[in-house]
């Protein structure tokens, strides 16, 4: 049994690799919900959808979000109505949000709905939102604006200076059913190569998760999301810098040092090995850039078999 | 200035005729909201949409609901997810519901949103929901089940015996801004050829509307929705019978006798003229079957010029 703490795209790629080299039914993905938002009345869970779509083979790799074979009839009509279209929702993708919102309105939990959606897409990996409670990542800009994660990430294209990140609702949230057991019982717990500040931190902000992970430190392993001082995607390096962390793999390793015993460094950063080890972490150096499923499988083998 | 109390399709057809023979900007449609429903978290207003789509030239006449040039990508995907698809929502149509739901969540009133949607579709007729408050038509079946209007009408295809109809929320509702003035100031108030029990009754159930209409009885005129003992569409005749009314134009005239001074009978029912007049109503006999816009225009001319 393996458990992976997940954000969106990077985590999903790792899971593709992991499910290629291990039985998908033995893998649990615990997924960030701080990016979740309500738009047009619809409950949207971007990271859960990215993971589910990717494992279901219907993720739109070209766009980097949403579904394959997508069309935009609803958005086109909404545009003609003068409605808000900064958050693009494809027609197929919308069906997911209609389904989720309808089920939540009926009283189903987010984890139950997530299970149903994964089942419908024939995904055997267990996908669990870290919590069924409301948890919202809120970004404070240098101008003092409070932005929801999607306002920051999509509407502002993360092109704005950030001075603080908070997780609204986190103190009152509880881990979803199965999350603590998935961490406690796993042969190995993996922190996916996701943004540490806006993808992994909200997962750790749910009371009990950080402690559960620290308990498993010896068997926990984090994969760097930063290679050669840059994120492969998104604002991780910039956010690290703005929030006072070193924008390198070592800066990330420092954030995780009390939670994981092993850190996976990219081979392009091999010279940082001693800096990581100086933090009291074992260090694995390998190719972490999952540019195709084969490379993702090789990384997963290195991580799960480490 | 003319005001029309409206349900869906029959009213919309009349409005097409009315706007052909009078300035659309001088016509106000006061529309039923008892059919409104929330599905997948989306606020759906079937009668408001039927009226707006029809006047905007985008109503799907073949289906009898929804929009022209419609596609079903979202519903197809929702079907594959095992979601509820008994209430078919086309892709273009969905944009309306996303827009409405988003604006309502922002705090806009239903009448403000309705105005915006009509404006976007270049409709000059004033379309106003009878109330901005929640009002839900609830049908009690002979088996004692309580059904929302859409459950009754769409899911059960109105193929079930009804023993009562109630308008939940009506006692606490208020007319939307402009509704009472539209009735008070109109040269003529028209009760559209809509279902008297589930389209017009919920309009009259909003406190103040019935009284406002009765005040204008001399200038108010109702068009029969029943021709030769049958409704042109829907369950009006059956409902009249089940709820103890005569399932004929005379039965409808009896329901409206204190509210309108004139009743429009279809020429196929000319022999009922004396029965209608015996109720104390003036009677106009003409072709009420609006099988094309020309006939709708002729009916509107007969009604508005009566």
XYZ file of C-alpha atoms in Angstrom:
612
model
C 0.000 0.000 0.000
C 1.344 3.399 -1.035
C -0.023 6.842 -0.244
C 0.679 10.027 -2.183
C -0.058 13.561 -0.933
C -1.132 15.432 -4.029
C -1.681 18.747 -5.692
C -2.664 18.725 -9.366
C -0.639 18.136 -12.531
C 2.737 17.089 -11.049
C 1.060 14.699 -8.645
C -1.153 13.281 -11.379
C 1.868 12.545 -13.583
C 3.573 10.807 -10.691
C 0.446 8.733 -10.108
C 0.451 7.654 -13.750
C 3.967 6.367 -13.175
C 3.098 4.794 -9.847
C 0.055 2.971 -11.245
C 2.213 1.655 -14.085
C 4.696 0.021 -11.713
C 2.375 -0.933 -8.818
C -1.221 -2.191 -8.527
C -3.450 0.914 -8.807
C -5.814 -0.524 -6.199
C -2.937 -0.424 -3.688
C -2.337 3.292 -4.170
C -4.156 6.094 -2.363
C -4.005 9.719 -3.509
C -4.787 12.266 -0.784
C -5.612 15.422 -2.699
C -5.560 19.156 -1.978
C -8.917 20.943 -1.924
C -7.674 24.472 -1.119
C -8.095 25.350 -4.817
C -11.762 24.377 -4.783
C -14.126 27.116 -5.791
C -17.793 27.778 -6.457
C -18.471 29.387 -9.821
C -21.922 29.842 -11.375
C -23.146 27.903 -8.322
C -21.048 24.885 -9.300
C -18.572 23.249 -6.932
C -15.282 22.910 -8.791
C -12.397 20.809 -7.411
C -9.484 21.422 -9.810
C -6.903 19.139 -8.188
C -9.303 16.249 -7.654
C -10.376 16.585 -11.284
C -6.822 16.773 -12.616
C -5.905 13.596 -10.735
C -9.099 11.772 -11.737
C -9.006 12.860 -15.372
C -5.318 11.977 -15.678
C -5.721 8.519 -14.172
C -8.891 8.050 -16.232
C -6.965 8.855 -19.407
C -9.137 11.850 -20.243
C -6.941 14.720 -19.064
C -6.246 17.420 -21.616
C -2.450 17.406 -21.669
C -2.291 20.130 -24.288
C -4.197 22.608 -22.164
C -2.775 21.312 -18.901
C -6.273 21.200 -17.385
C -9.744 19.992 -18.268
C -10.717 17.082 -20.477
C -9.674 15.651 -23.825
C -11.925 16.034 -26.896
C -13.359 19.066 -25.215
C -15.789 21.558 -26.735
C -16.795 25.018 -25.547
C -20.446 25.451 -26.428
C -21.504 26.563 -22.959
C -18.648 29.042 -22.586
C -19.283 30.460 -26.073
C -22.912 31.088 -25.206
C -21.968 32.502 -21.787
C -19.591 34.873 -23.548
C -22.421 36.098 -25.760
C -24.489 36.694 -22.604
C -21.715 38.813 -21.106
C -21.180 36.318 -18.295
C -17.888 35.692 -16.503
C -15.682 33.400 -18.575
C -12.224 33.971 -17.075
C -12.440 30.449 -15.647
C -12.890 28.311 -18.754
C -15.120 25.313 -18.248
C -15.404 22.895 -21.157
C -18.653 21.108 -21.916
C -17.435 17.649 -20.849
C -15.713 19.101 -17.788
C -18.937 20.865 -16.800
C -20.688 17.516 -16.485
C -18.294 16.666 -13.644
C -19.187 19.884 -11.847
C -22.924 19.380 -12.367
C -22.622 15.854 -10.998
C -20.557 16.923 -7.989
C -22.741 19.905 -7.138
C -25.932 17.903 -7.429
C -24.619 15.127 -5.180
C -23.267 17.579 -2.588
C -26.676 19.277 -2.551
C -28.217 15.875 -1.833
C -25.966 15.642 1.226
C -23.207 13.398 -0.140
C -19.699 14.109 1.136
C -16.988 15.316 -1.218
C -15.089 12.076 -0.655
C -18.154 9.996 -1.580
C -18.675 12.047 -4.747
C -14.987 11.793 -5.612
C -15.202 8.010 -5.281
C -18.261 7.931 -7.556
C -16.574 10.071 -10.191
C -13.419 7.964 -10.100
C -15.506 4.814 -10.409
C -17.408 6.235 -13.387
C -14.074 6.964 -15.067
C -12.831 3.451 -14.284
C -10.039 4.684 -12.037
C -8.949 2.007 -9.539
C -6.566 4.213 -7.556
C -8.211 5.497 -4.362
C -8.629 9.236 -4.698
C -9.591 11.018 -1.468
C -9.917 14.748 -0.847
C -7.813 15.563 2.202
C -10.974 16.815 3.910
C -14.720 16.841 3.315
C -14.886 20.211 5.023
C -14.477 23.613 3.458
C -10.853 24.654 3.192
C -9.964 27.603 0.984
C -6.492 28.798 0.075
C -6.474 32.593 0.355
C -3.623 34.616 -1.077
C -2.772 38.094 0.234
C -1.107 40.251 -2.406
C 1.495 42.928 -1.791
C -1.314 45.445 -2.396
C -3.225 43.902 0.503
C -5.863 42.252 -1.681
C -7.293 38.931 -0.544
C -7.691 36.559 -3.488
C -9.139 33.079 -3.658
C -6.658 30.654 -5.164
C -8.367 30.655 -8.555
C -8.540 34.442 -8.655
C -4.798 34.456 -7.982
C -3.898 31.564 -10.247
C -6.252 31.924 -13.202
C -7.695 35.442 -13.209
C -4.338 37.088 -12.283
C -2.250 34.339 -13.911
C -0.182 34.299 -10.686
C 1.478 37.460 -11.974
C 1.203 39.354 -8.710
C 3.424 39.649 -5.619
C 2.229 37.576 -2.665
C 2.934 38.341 0.991
C 0.873 35.651 2.733
C -1.049 32.449 2.113
C -3.747 31.239 4.491
C -6.030 28.236 4.570
C -9.456 29.423 5.532
C -11.437 26.810 7.416
C -8.417 24.573 8.008
C -8.462 24.772 11.838
C -12.069 23.526 11.904
C -11.552 20.830 9.255
C -11.042 17.112 9.799
C -9.307 14.599 7.572
C -11.746 12.800 5.274
C -12.500 9.154 6.156
C -9.569 6.943 5.294
C -6.956 9.691 5.034
C -5.202 9.135 8.377
C -5.278 5.363 7.920
C -3.841 5.723 4.415
C -0.906 7.626 5.859
C -0.489 5.369 8.906
C -0.716 2.075 7.018
C 1.297 2.856 3.892
C 4.499 1.052 3.094
C 5.688 4.394 1.829
C 4.164 7.886 1.950
C 5.104 10.127 -0.968
C 4.867 13.899 -1.060
C 4.265 14.513 -4.754
C 6.282 17.075 -6.745
C 3.550 19.668 -6.237
C 3.812 23.288 -5.148
C 4.809 23.095 -1.456
C 3.102 26.345 -0.494
C -0.243 26.163 -2.273
C -0.709 22.429 -2.981
C 0.973 20.496 -0.147
C 0.677 23.075 2.662
C -3.146 23.111 2.540
C -3.080 19.301 2.806
C -0.804 19.581 5.857
C -3.015 22.329 7.314
C -5.824 19.872 8.040
C -5.456 19.054 11.754
C -3.851 15.652 12.231
C -2.216 15.287 8.819
C 1.127 16.899 9.646
C 1.407 14.787 12.812
C 0.402 11.618 10.972
C 3.053 12.262 8.321
C 5.755 13.091 10.907
C 5.018 9.736 12.570
C 5.905 8.066 9.274
C 8.991 10.192 8.613
C 11.269 7.173 8.158
C 9.081 5.843 5.332
C 8.102 9.197 3.868
C 9.754 10.604 0.768
C 9.281 13.928 -0.974
C 9.981 14.631 -4.633
C 11.340 18.044 -5.494
C 8.966 20.253 -7.494
C 11.878 22.598 -8.222
C 14.535 21.701 -10.776
C 17.496 23.969 -11.406
C 15.872 26.740 -9.393
C 12.616 26.757 -11.345
C 9.241 25.101 -11.124
C 8.356 22.987 -14.151
C 4.952 24.653 -14.057
C 3.377 27.398 -12.020
C 4.597 29.910 -9.490
C 6.366 27.675 -6.933
C 9.807 29.309 -7.261
C 8.422 32.816 -7.157
C 6.200 32.060 -4.164
C 9.089 30.452 -2.266
C 11.153 33.591 -2.797
C 8.346 36.002 -1.922
C 7.524 34.138 1.266
C 11.117 34.062 2.470
C 12.205 30.592 1.415
C 15.139 29.644 -0.794
C 13.665 29.088 -4.305
C 15.600 25.858 -4.827
C 15.214 22.156 -4.152
C 17.112 22.745 -0.908
C 14.564 25.369 0.124
C 11.801 22.805 -0.417
C 13.741 20.092 1.421
C 14.042 22.466 4.381
C 10.238 22.876 4.471
C 9.744 19.109 4.599
C 12.700 18.072 6.801
C 10.603 17.177 9.838
C 8.015 15.297 7.796
C 9.994 13.086 5.419
C 13.194 11.104 5.868
C 14.109 11.037 2.182
C 14.208 13.755 -0.454
C 14.348 13.138 -4.193
C 16.573 15.613 -5.988
C 16.663 15.966 -9.756
C 19.865 14.835 -11.447
C 20.251 18.358 -12.827
C 20.643 19.466 -9.195
C 23.037 16.664 -8.172
C 25.440 19.224 -6.723
C 22.830 20.056 -4.043
C 22.989 16.556 -2.545
C 25.257 17.542 0.333
C 23.063 20.540 1.181
C 20.021 18.261 1.378
C 21.879 15.674 3.429
C 23.068 18.445 5.766
C 19.381 18.936 6.651
C 19.336 15.399 8.039
C 17.614 13.892 4.987
C 18.536 10.884 2.911
C 18.878 11.965 -0.673
C 17.939 10.162 -3.883
C 19.166 11.724 -7.107
C 17.328 10.805 -10.296
C 15.499 12.208 -13.312
C 12.351 13.821 -11.833
C 11.118 15.484 -15.035
C 8.168 13.295 -16.037
C 8.064 14.288 -19.687
C 6.460 10.964 -20.651
C 4.792 8.029 -18.850
C 7.958 5.911 -19.125
C 9.988 8.509 -17.240
C 7.155 8.850 -14.714
C 7.233 5.063 -14.219
C 10.979 5.108 -13.715
C 10.674 7.900 -11.145
C 7.869 6.035 -9.364
C 9.950 2.860 -9.268
C 12.885 4.810 -7.815
C 10.642 6.441 -5.207
C 8.404 3.533 -4.188
C 11.310 1.079 -4.206
C 13.767 3.428 -2.481
C -48.832 50.006 -22.501
C -49.987 46.394 -22.323
C -49.360 43.785 -19.651
C -49.576 40.027 -20.094
C -49.705 37.497 -17.244
C -47.690 34.555 -18.526
C -46.851 30.916 -18.205
C -44.546 29.405 -20.838
C -45.146 28.354 -24.437
C -48.712 29.621 -24.982
C -47.879 32.970 -23.443
C -44.665 33.252 -25.439
C -46.527 32.642 -28.693
C -49.044 35.311 -27.780
C -46.201 37.728 -27.014
C -44.708 37.087 -30.462
C -48.057 38.139 -31.917
C -48.366 41.100 -29.564
C -44.872 42.402 -30.329
C -45.652 42.115 -34.050
C -48.693 44.386 -33.778
C -47.572 46.733 -30.959
C -44.264 48.335 -29.904
C -42.404 45.635 -27.906
C -41.071 48.284 -25.509
C -44.697 49.040 -24.537
C -45.403 45.443 -23.517
C -44.683 43.911 -20.121
C -44.727 40.155 -19.513
C -45.287 39.155 -15.873
C -44.081 35.565 -15.731
C -44.742 32.546 -13.515
C -41.844 31.293 -11.404
C -43.621 28.382 -9.685
C -41.908 26.014 -12.151
C -38.453 27.237 -11.132
C -36.162 24.560 -9.848
C -32.608 24.036 -8.681
C -30.837 21.177 -10.450
C -27.126 20.409 -10.171
C -26.963 23.600 -8.083
C -28.258 25.661 -11.018
C -31.283 27.943 -10.775
C -33.572 27.119 -13.697
C -36.546 29.319 -14.615
C -38.357 27.458 -17.395
C -41.142 29.961 -18.078
C -38.866 33.003 -17.986
C -36.531 31.224 -20.384
C -39.308 30.133 -22.732
C -40.575 33.705 -22.955
C -37.086 35.207 -23.348
C -35.892 32.614 -25.861
C -39.084 32.926 -27.905
C -38.971 36.713 -28.062
C -35.223 36.518 -28.732
C -35.851 34.225 -31.697
C -33.815 31.379 -30.211
C -36.558 29.130 -28.836
C -36.439 25.548 -29.991
C -39.903 25.178 -31.499
C -39.316 21.567 -32.489
C -38.598 20.462 -28.940
C -41.042 22.928 -27.426
C -38.402 24.013 -24.904
C -34.769 25.065 -24.793
C -32.756 26.757 -27.496
C -32.284 26.468 -31.263
C -29.084 24.992 -32.716
C -28.686 23.145 -29.453
C -26.086 20.498 -28.659
C -25.926 18.036 -25.769
C -22.284 17.591 -24.897
C -22.751 18.229 -21.191
C -25.757 15.902 -20.900
C -23.961 13.169 -22.862
C -21.024 13.326 -20.481
C -23.330 13.485 -17.457
C -25.061 10.365 -18.754
C -21.727 8.566 -18.912
C -21.094 9.613 -15.294
C -24.423 8.118 -14.235
C -25.749 11.532 -13.241
C -29.411 12.566 -13.332
C -30.425 13.499 -16.858
C -34.230 13.316 -16.725
C -34.260 17.112 -17.022
C -32.461 17.696 -20.320
C -30.321 20.815 -20.373
C -28.709 21.713 -23.684
C -25.261 23.288 -23.835
C -26.474 26.722 -24.964
C -29.360 26.612 -22.504
C -26.940 25.778 -19.688
C -25.141 29.065 -20.237
C -28.346 30.845 -19.226
C -28.523 28.846 -16.001
C -24.841 29.414 -15.204
C -25.305 33.142 -15.770
C -28.452 33.310 -13.647
C -27.050 31.216 -10.807
C -23.813 33.188 -10.689
C -25.635 36.526 -10.594
C -28.098 35.352 -7.933
C -25.130 34.168 -5.832
C -23.690 37.668 -6.173
C -26.907 39.011 -4.668
C -28.702 40.145 -7.814
C -32.480 39.748 -7.809
C -34.178 37.389 -10.240
C -35.847 40.357 -11.919
C -32.477 42.091 -12.421
C -30.975 38.917 -13.881
C -34.021 38.417 -16.118
C -33.597 41.974 -17.427
C -29.911 41.333 -18.145
C -30.646 38.095 -19.980
C -33.404 39.727 -22.044
C -31.067 42.605 -22.886
C -28.307 40.195 -23.951
C -30.796 38.495 -26.271
C -31.922 41.857 -27.651
C -35.459 41.472 -26.351
C -37.160 44.854 -25.923
C -40.306 43.539 -24.244
C -40.134 43.949 -20.465
C -39.962 40.500 -18.920
C -40.482 40.423 -15.154
C -40.758 37.390 -12.871
C -43.940 37.815 -10.854
C -41.804 37.742 -7.700
C -38.134 37.811 -6.746
C -38.955 35.561 -3.816
C -39.023 31.790 -3.735
C -42.370 30.406 -4.888
C -42.609 26.710 -5.719
C -45.563 24.914 -7.260
C -46.027 21.655 -5.365
C -48.295 18.953 -6.730
C -49.898 16.343 -4.469
C -50.616 13.101 -6.287
C -53.497 10.733 -5.615
C -50.908 8.477 -3.925
C -50.114 11.305 -1.518
C -46.719 12.076 -2.995
C -45.521 15.678 -3.003
C -43.817 16.536 -6.296
C -42.106 19.698 -7.417
C -43.584 20.986 -10.632
C -40.698 19.660 -12.749
C -40.866 16.241 -11.099
C -44.558 16.187 -11.974
C -44.267 17.687 -15.423
C -41.004 16.291 -16.776
C -39.999 13.282 -14.682
C -43.576 11.897 -14.500
C -44.626 13.450 -17.825
C -47.759 14.701 -15.991
C -49.084 11.154 -16.288
C -50.255 10.918 -12.694
C -53.491 11.804 -10.915
C -53.340 15.063 -8.957
C -55.457 15.919 -5.921
C -53.977 19.282 -4.897
C -51.679 22.058 -6.073
C -49.985 24.412 -3.636
C -47.659 27.346 -4.029
C -44.996 27.035 -1.407
C -43.626 30.368 -0.273
C -46.423 32.347 -1.929
C -47.860 33.869 1.287
C -44.466 35.353 2.173
C -43.678 36.549 -1.362
C -44.012 40.064 -2.765
C -44.528 41.181 -6.344
C -41.230 41.991 -8.068
C -40.532 45.700 -8.666
C -42.717 47.027 -11.464
C -45.258 44.221 -11.460
C -48.097 46.021 -9.660
C -47.508 49.206 -11.664
C -47.515 47.202 -14.913
C -50.956 45.863 -14.005
C -52.286 49.183 -12.700
C -51.064 51.317 -15.591
C -51.768 49.040 -18.555
C -54.248 50.005 -21.221
C -55.163 46.345 -21.220
C -54.148 43.426 -19.003
C -54.107 40.063 -20.741
C -54.211 36.673 -19.071
C -52.292 34.548 -21.575
C -53.625 31.193 -22.841
C -51.560 29.361 -20.239
C -52.529 26.589 -17.858
C -54.847 28.297 -15.340
C -53.942 25.966 -12.458
C -50.162 25.663 -12.709
C -49.132 28.725 -14.743
C -51.570 31.532 -13.937
C -52.619 30.501 -10.418
C -49.063 30.778 -9.037
C -48.869 34.289 -10.511
C -52.149 35.169 -8.792
C -50.921 33.560 -5.547
C -48.384 36.331 -4.968
C -50.081 38.660 -2.452
C -51.422 41.765 -4.170
C -51.590 40.436 -7.729
C -55.111 39.059 -7.614
C -56.390 42.294 -6.082
C -54.477 44.433 -8.596
C -55.958 42.434 -11.471
C -59.509 42.580 -10.042
C -59.144 46.376 -9.886
C -58.556 46.333 -13.636
C -61.340 43.864 -14.419
C -62.969 46.154 -16.982
C -59.762 46.282 -19.036
C -58.623 42.741 -18.371
C -59.074 39.953 -20.885
C -58.302 36.266 -20.657
C -57.615 33.969 -23.602
C -58.822 30.407 -23.309
C -56.100 27.778 -23.058
C -58.720 25.089 -23.722
C -60.097 24.527 -27.216
C -62.791 21.936 -27.850
C -62.312 20.515 -24.381
C -58.588 19.932 -24.697
C -55.403 21.827 -23.999
C -53.227 22.472 -27.051
C -50.288 21.348 -24.943
C -49.880 19.923 -21.472
C -52.204 18.693 -18.775
C -54.601 21.643 -18.357
C -57.778 19.720 -19.212
C -56.871 16.741 -17.062
C -55.894 18.963 -14.104
C -59.127 20.955 -14.381
C -61.106 17.735 -14.203
C -59.086 16.230 -11.367
C -59.374 19.364 -9.287
C -63.142 19.628 -9.731
C -63.424 22.162 -12.521
C -65.173 21.780 -15.840
C -62.447 20.860 -18.379
C -63.714 23.343 -20.953
C -63.276 26.974 -21.879
C -66.332 27.688 -19.721
C -64.595 26.045 -16.756
C -61.619 28.347 -17.265
C -63.872 31.398 -17.706
C -65.486 30.548 -14.377
C -62.057 30.582 -12.673
C -61.319 34.049 -14.036
C -64.777 35.666 -13.820
C -63.932 38.013 -10.954
C -60.601 39.034 -12.448
C -61.325 39.777 -16.118
C -64.253 41.442 -17.855
C -63.678 39.784 -21.214
C -63.016 36.192 -22.202
C -61.648 35.086 -25.575
C -63.232 31.869 -26.786
C -61.904 29.894 -29.703
C -64.088 29.870 -32.794
C -64.249 26.073 -32.519
C -66.104 26.651 -29.243
C -68.436 29.386 -30.540
C -71.439 27.498 -29.175
C -70.129 28.176 -25.635
C -70.527 31.960 -26.005
C -73.794 32.130 -24.109
C -72.384 30.022 -21.272
C -69.450 32.438 -20.941
C -71.723 35.466 -21.121
C -73.939 33.905 -18.473
C -70.941 34.213 -16.125
C -71.096 37.981 -16.549
C -68.230 38.141 -19.018
C -68.028 39.829 -22.383
C -67.051 37.262 -24.966
C -64.780 37.542 -27.992
C -64.821 34.614 -30.383
C -61.840 34.194 -32.679
C -59.123 31.782 -33.807
C -56.949 31.293 -30.700
C -54.756 28.519 -32.109
C -51.461 30.309 -32.775
C -50.058 27.820 -35.247
C -47.900 30.512 -36.878
C -46.787 34.080 -36.086
C -49.402 35.542 -38.430
C -52.230 33.860 -36.542
C -50.604 34.946 -33.260
C -50.517 38.519 -34.552
C -54.161 38.345 -35.559
C -55.126 37.034 -32.117
C -53.050 39.752 -30.424
C -54.724 42.418 -32.552
C -58.135 41.041 -31.628
C -57.237 40.961 -27.931
C -55.298 44.214 -27.553
C -57.731 46.124 -29.748
C -60.853 44.522 -28.269
